[in-house]
Tab-separated table of C-alpha atoms in Angstrom:
chain	number	residue	atom	x	y	z
A	207	GLN	CA	-6.272	3.110	5.965
A	208	SER	CA	-7.987	0.363	4.106
A	209	ALA	CA	-7.921	1.652	0.524
A	210	VAL	CA	-6.331	4.049	-1.927
A	211	ILE	CA	-7.389	4.946	-5.491
A	212	VAL	CA	-4.741	5.629	-8.140
A	213	PRO	CA	-5.289	6.796	-11.725
A	214	HIS	CA	-3.780	4.928	-14.657
A	215	SER	CA	-1.052	7.173	-16.083
A	216	GLY	CA	-1.803	6.392	-19.707
A	217	ASP	CA	-5.608	6.317	-19.744
A	218	PRO	CA	-7.863	8.912	-18.059
A	219	ASN	CA	-10.733	6.377	-18.009
A	220	ILE	CA	-8.887	3.811	-15.868
A	221	TYR	CA	-8.389	3.846	-12.088
A	222	TYR	CA	-7.114	1.227	-9.664
A	223	ILE	CA	-8.600	0.655	-6.206
A	224	PHE	CA	-6.079	-0.939	-3.835
A	225	THR	CA	-7.386	-2.543	-0.627
A	226	VAL	CA	-5.934	-4.262	2.420
A	227	ASP	CA	-7.691	-6.690	4.741
A	228	ASN	CA	-8.475	-5.911	8.381
A	229	CYS	CA	-7.545	-7.546	11.659
A	230	GLN	CA	-11.114	-8.820	12.174
A	231	ASP	CA	-10.361	-11.183	9.268
A	232	ASN	CA	-6.829	-11.850	10.573
A	233	LEU	CA	-5.443	-10.072	7.488
A	234	VAL	CA	-5.843	-13.293	5.460
A	235	ASN	CA	-7.237	-11.586	2.343
A	236	GLY	CA	-3.990	-9.701	1.841
A	237	PHE	CA	-3.410	-6.850	-0.573
A	238	ARG	CA	-5.700	-6.623	-3.614
A	239	TYR	CA	-6.645	-4.349	-6.453
A	240	SER	CA	-9.597	-3.828	-8.773
A	241	LYS	CA	-9.483	-1.989	-12.081
A	242	VAL	CA	-12.206	0.607	-12.651
A	243	ASP	CA	-13.043	1.412	-16.266
A	244	LEU	CA	-15.165	4.542	-16.670
A	245	THR	CA	-16.210	3.498	-20.210
A	246	LEU	CA	-18.076	0.402	-18.965
A	247	ASP	CA	-21.866	0.346	-18.448
A	248	ASP	CA	-22.580	2.878	-21.201
A	249	GLY	CA	-20.171	5.416	-19.695
A	250	ASN	CA	-21.330	5.032	-16.093
A	251	GLY	CA	-18.191	3.095	-15.208
A	252	GLY	CA	-17.656	-0.242	-13.531
A	253	ILE	CA	-15.162	-2.818	-12.325
A	254	ASP	CA	-13.357	-4.760	-15.032
A	255	PRO	CA	-14.417	-8.391	-14.257
A	256	ALA	CA	-10.999	-9.690	-15.385
A	257	GLU	CA	-9.272	-7.500	-12.794
A	258	LYS	CA	-11.543	-7.601	-9.751
A	259	ASN	CA	-10.054	-8.242	-6.283
A	260	VAL	CA	-6.769	-9.489	-7.748
A	261	GLN	CA	-4.412	-10.504	-4.968
A	262	LEU	CA	-0.906	-9.089	-5.042
A	263	ASN	CA	2.054	-10.765	-3.305
A	264	SER	CA	0.002	-13.906	-2.653
A	265	GLY	CA	0.391	-15.548	0.746
A	266	VAL	CA	1.849	-12.428	2.386
A	267	LEU	CA	-0.155	-10.839	5.187
A	268	VAL	CA	-0.327	-7.049	4.964
A	269	ALA	CA	-1.027	-4.600	7.796
A	270	GLU	CA	-3.961	-2.180	7.507
A	271	LYS	CA	-1.773	0.420	5.816
A	272	VAL	CA	-1.600	1.603	2.218
A	273	THR	CA	-0.583	4.870	0.596
A	274	ALA	CA	0.348	6.232	-2.819
A	275	VAL	CA	3.083	8.614	-3.976
A	276	LYS	CA	3.489	10.179	-7.404
A	277	HIS	CA	6.613	8.977	-9.212
A	278	ALA	CA	9.360	11.586	-9.660
A	279	SER	CA	8.637	11.574	-13.411
A	280	GLN	CA	5.022	12.599	-12.668
A	281	ALA	CA	3.996	9.903	-15.200
A	282	ALA	CA	3.550	7.025	-12.744
A	283	TYR	CA	2.671	6.228	-9.124
A	284	TRP	CA	4.053	4.142	-6.295
A	285	VAL	CA	1.654	2.226	-4.040
A	286	ILE	CA	3.151	1.217	-0.699
A	287	THR	CA	2.031	-1.290	1.944
A	288	HIS	CA	3.627	-2.803	5.044
A	289	GLU	CA	3.810	-6.555	5.570
A	290	TRP	CA	2.576	-8.112	8.815
A	291	GLY	CA	5.054	-9.996	10.995
A	292	ASN	CA	8.203	-8.165	9.902
A	293	ASN	CA	9.548	-4.747	8.892
A	294	ASN	CA	9.095	-5.086	5.114
A	295	TYR	CA	7.535	-2.424	2.943
A	296	ASP	CA	6.157	-3.599	-0.415
A	297	VAL	CA	6.386	-0.954	-3.135
A	298	TYR	CA	4.460	-1.351	-6.403
A	299	LYS	CA	4.871	0.810	-9.496
A	300	ILE	CA	1.829	1.779	-11.545
A	301	GLY	CA	2.753	3.275	-14.903
A	302	VAL	CA	1.588	3.549	-18.485
A	303	GLY	CA	1.743	-0.255	-18.829
A	304	GLY	CA	-0.382	-0.807	-15.703
A	305	ILE	CA	0.644	-2.399	-12.396
A	306	ILE	CA	3.998	-4.091	-11.971
A	307	THR	CA	2.679	-6.895	-9.779
A	308	THR	CA	6.012	-7.959	-8.267
A	309	PRO	CA	6.828	-5.537	-5.458
A	310	GLN	CA	10.145	-4.012	-4.567
A	311	ILE	CA	10.669	-4.947	-0.918
A	312	TYR	CA	12.533	-2.745	1.559
A	313	SER	CA	13.213	-3.631	5.195
A	314	ALA	CA	13.120	-0.512	7.343
A	315	GLY	CA	11.934	0.482	10.784
A	316	SER	CA	9.876	-1.488	13.273
A	317	ASN	CA	8.470	-4.991	12.992
A	318	HIS	CA	4.685	-5.093	12.770
A	319	THR	CA	3.830	-8.043	15.014
A	320	GLY	CA	1.305	-9.203	17.571
A	321	GLY	CA	-1.414	-11.768	18.180
A	322	ILE	CA	-3.593	-13.567	15.666
A	323	ASP	CA	-6.852	-11.897	16.648
A	324	CYS	CA	-8.099	-8.317	16.655
A	325	GLY	CA	-7.158	-7.853	20.301
A	326	TYR	CA	-4.495	-5.637	21.757
A	327	ASN	CA	-1.482	-7.031	19.875
A	328	MET	CA	-3.172	-7.244	16.479
A	329	GLY	CA	-3.950	-3.566	16.967
A	330	ASN	CA	-0.391	-3.035	15.714
A	331	ALA	CA	-1.699	-3.941	12.253
A	332	ARG	CA	-3.678	-0.723	12.405
A	333	GLY	CA	-2.307	2.761	11.979
A	334	TYR	CA	-1.419	5.133	9.203
A	335	LEU	CA	1.151	5.116	6.450
A	336	LYS	CA	1.364	8.670	5.152
A	337	ALA	CA	3.565	10.387	2.579
A	338	SER	CA	4.718	13.986	2.818
A	339	PRO	CA	3.175	16.359	0.238
A	340	ASP	CA	6.397	16.372	-1.807
A	341	GLY	CA	6.661	12.543	-1.690
A	342	THR	CA	10.134	12.468	-0.116
A	343	LYS	CA	9.185	11.223	3.364
A	344	LEU	CA	6.945	8.532	4.849
A	345	ALA	CA	5.559	8.233	8.362
A	346	CYS	CA	4.182	4.943	9.653
A	347	ALA	CA	2.190	4.832	12.907
A	348	ILE	CA	2.176	1.348	14.380
A	349	GLY	CA	-1.168	0.897	16.103
A	350	ARG	CA	-0.985	0.305	19.818
A	351	SER	CA	2.792	0.038	19.974
A	352	THR	CA	3.108	3.856	20.369
A	353	LYS	CA	5.855	3.850	17.716
A	354	VAL	CA	6.104	5.991	14.613
A	355	ASP	CA	8.718	5.248	11.964
A	356	LEU	CA	9.974	8.166	9.880
A	357	MET	CA	11.550	7.272	6.555
A	358	ASN	CA	13.037	8.761	3.432
A	359	PHE	CA	11.272	7.811	0.209
A	360	ASP	CA	12.957	8.037	-3.175
A	361	ALA	CA	10.184	8.893	-5.641
A	362	GLU	CA	12.464	7.966	-8.554
A	363	THR	CA	13.398	4.420	-7.436
A	364	GLY	CA	10.784	3.597	-4.769
A	365	GLU	CA	13.499	2.963	-2.164
A	366	ILE	CA	12.598	3.373	1.522
A	367	THR	CA	15.229	4.061	4.204
A	368	LEU	CA	14.712	4.638	7.923
A	369	ILE	CA	15.419	8.059	9.388
A	370	GLN	CA	14.363	7.268	12.954
A	371	THR	CA	11.790	5.550	15.142
A	372	ILE	CA	9.930	7.689	17.672
A	373	ASP	CA	8.552	5.830	20.684
C-alpha cells in the first residue's frame, strides 16, 4: 500500500494524495501528501504547487502502509500510517479546514523492525493496513514476520487499541 486518496470534506474540487516511501529507498522519504485541485489547468485539474510532496512528521520513517477511515461524523477522514522501528501508529485528521499536520500517535501491537535494506528483514516494512467497512477495526499485516495485528479503531477520536496479535 503506497498511496491513498482522500477527498477534502469542505470542497468537492479538492483531493489529497497521501504516499509512503518504499524499502528500496530505505523509507527515507517518509510520509507525504499532495493537494489536487480539480479547478486548475482550465478545469482539467492539477497538483497545487504550494502543497506538492509535503512531508508530514518530518524525520520519522514510515512503513509501506497507509489507509483511510471516514470520521464518525461523516464530515472528515482519518489517514493512518505505521512508523518504522517501533509500534506507533500515526493518525491524521482531514476535515473542513484541511489536514491537521501533527499526528495523534498510538502505540499498539507489534514493532515494525528489521534491516536497513530491502532484504528479508526490511520486508517487514511491507504489508497491508486495512480498515473494516464500518471503520471500527484495523488489521495490519507485517510483511515477512507472519504476524497480523488486529485493533479497535475509534472513528470519533482516532484512537487505536490492540485486540490481539495473530502469529
